[in-house]
């Protein structure tokens, strides 16, 4: 399955992760900014392989829908995914590789994946998407707001995974 954003600025595709993406995944996660922002970040090829296996298993079980964000030339620019956490509810998450930041790629990828997830195209009927991020990450706040995710509540710290306060943004199908 490949999804192409409705408004292409530069060609961008979302597709399930593949085993041959391993080198690009490892390279992206060498970025200290990315490692600091994510709860779990593959540190080596073995961990990256496990991460890729979890993405494939999620598609098979319809519990996690992870997409590689890919440029026209095949370069991996990031990741966007939806993880089902309750009946009708999924958590949206994304990251962008260092070279792709500040170009609107996260916004385009999240918007495309959100429309797909809230449409009738998944095996699971989703009616709500939650996006969580650390309070000190204003870039994620901007991406969420641009994609129609409304700030729902402030989250207290929950160490060790979430040592700082956070935001929960929520998106539902348009009109709900």
PDB file of C-alpha atoms in Angstrom, residues 5 8 12 35 70 77 99 115-116 118-119 132 136 139 142 145-146 152 160:
ATOM      1  CA  UNK A   5      -0.418  13.299  -0.256  1.00  0.00           C
ATOM      2  CA  UNK A   8       2.207  17.448  -3.629  1.00  0.00           C
ATOM      3  CA  UNK A  12       6.269  12.387  -1.127  1.00  0.00           C
ATOM      4  CA  UNK A  35      16.910  10.104  19.959  1.00  0.00           C
ATOM      5  CA  UNK A  70       9.738   8.536   1.217  1.00  0.00           C
ATOM      6  CA  UNK A  77      12.542  11.235   5.145  1.00  0.00           C
ATOM      7  CA  UNK A  99      17.785  16.483   6.653  1.00  0.00           C
ATOM      8  CA  UNK A 115      -7.098  11.283   6.710  1.00  0.00           C
ATOM      9  CA  UNK A 116      -6.377   7.677   5.796  1.00  0.00           C
ATOM     10  CA  UNK A 118     -10.029   8.208   9.987  1.00  0.00           C
ATOM     11  CA  UNK A 119     -11.406   7.061   6.646  1.00  0.00           C
ATOM     12  CA  UNK A 132       1.098  13.120  22.446  1.00  0.00           C
ATOM     13  CA  UNK A 136       8.889  21.578  25.399  1.00  0.00           C
ATOM     14  CA  UNK A 139       7.395  22.153  16.630  1.00  0.00           C
ATOM     15  CA  UNK A 142       2.535  23.388  15.398  1.00  0.00           C
ATOM     16  CA  UNK A 145      -2.481  22.166  15.058  1.00  0.00           C
ATOM     17  CA  UNK A 146      -1.839  22.452  11.303  1.00  0.00           C
ATOM     18  CA  UNK A 152      -7.205  18.334  24.578  1.00  0.00           C
ATOM     19  CA  UNK A 160      10.904   7.268  33.132  1.00  0.00           C
TER      20      UNK A 160
END
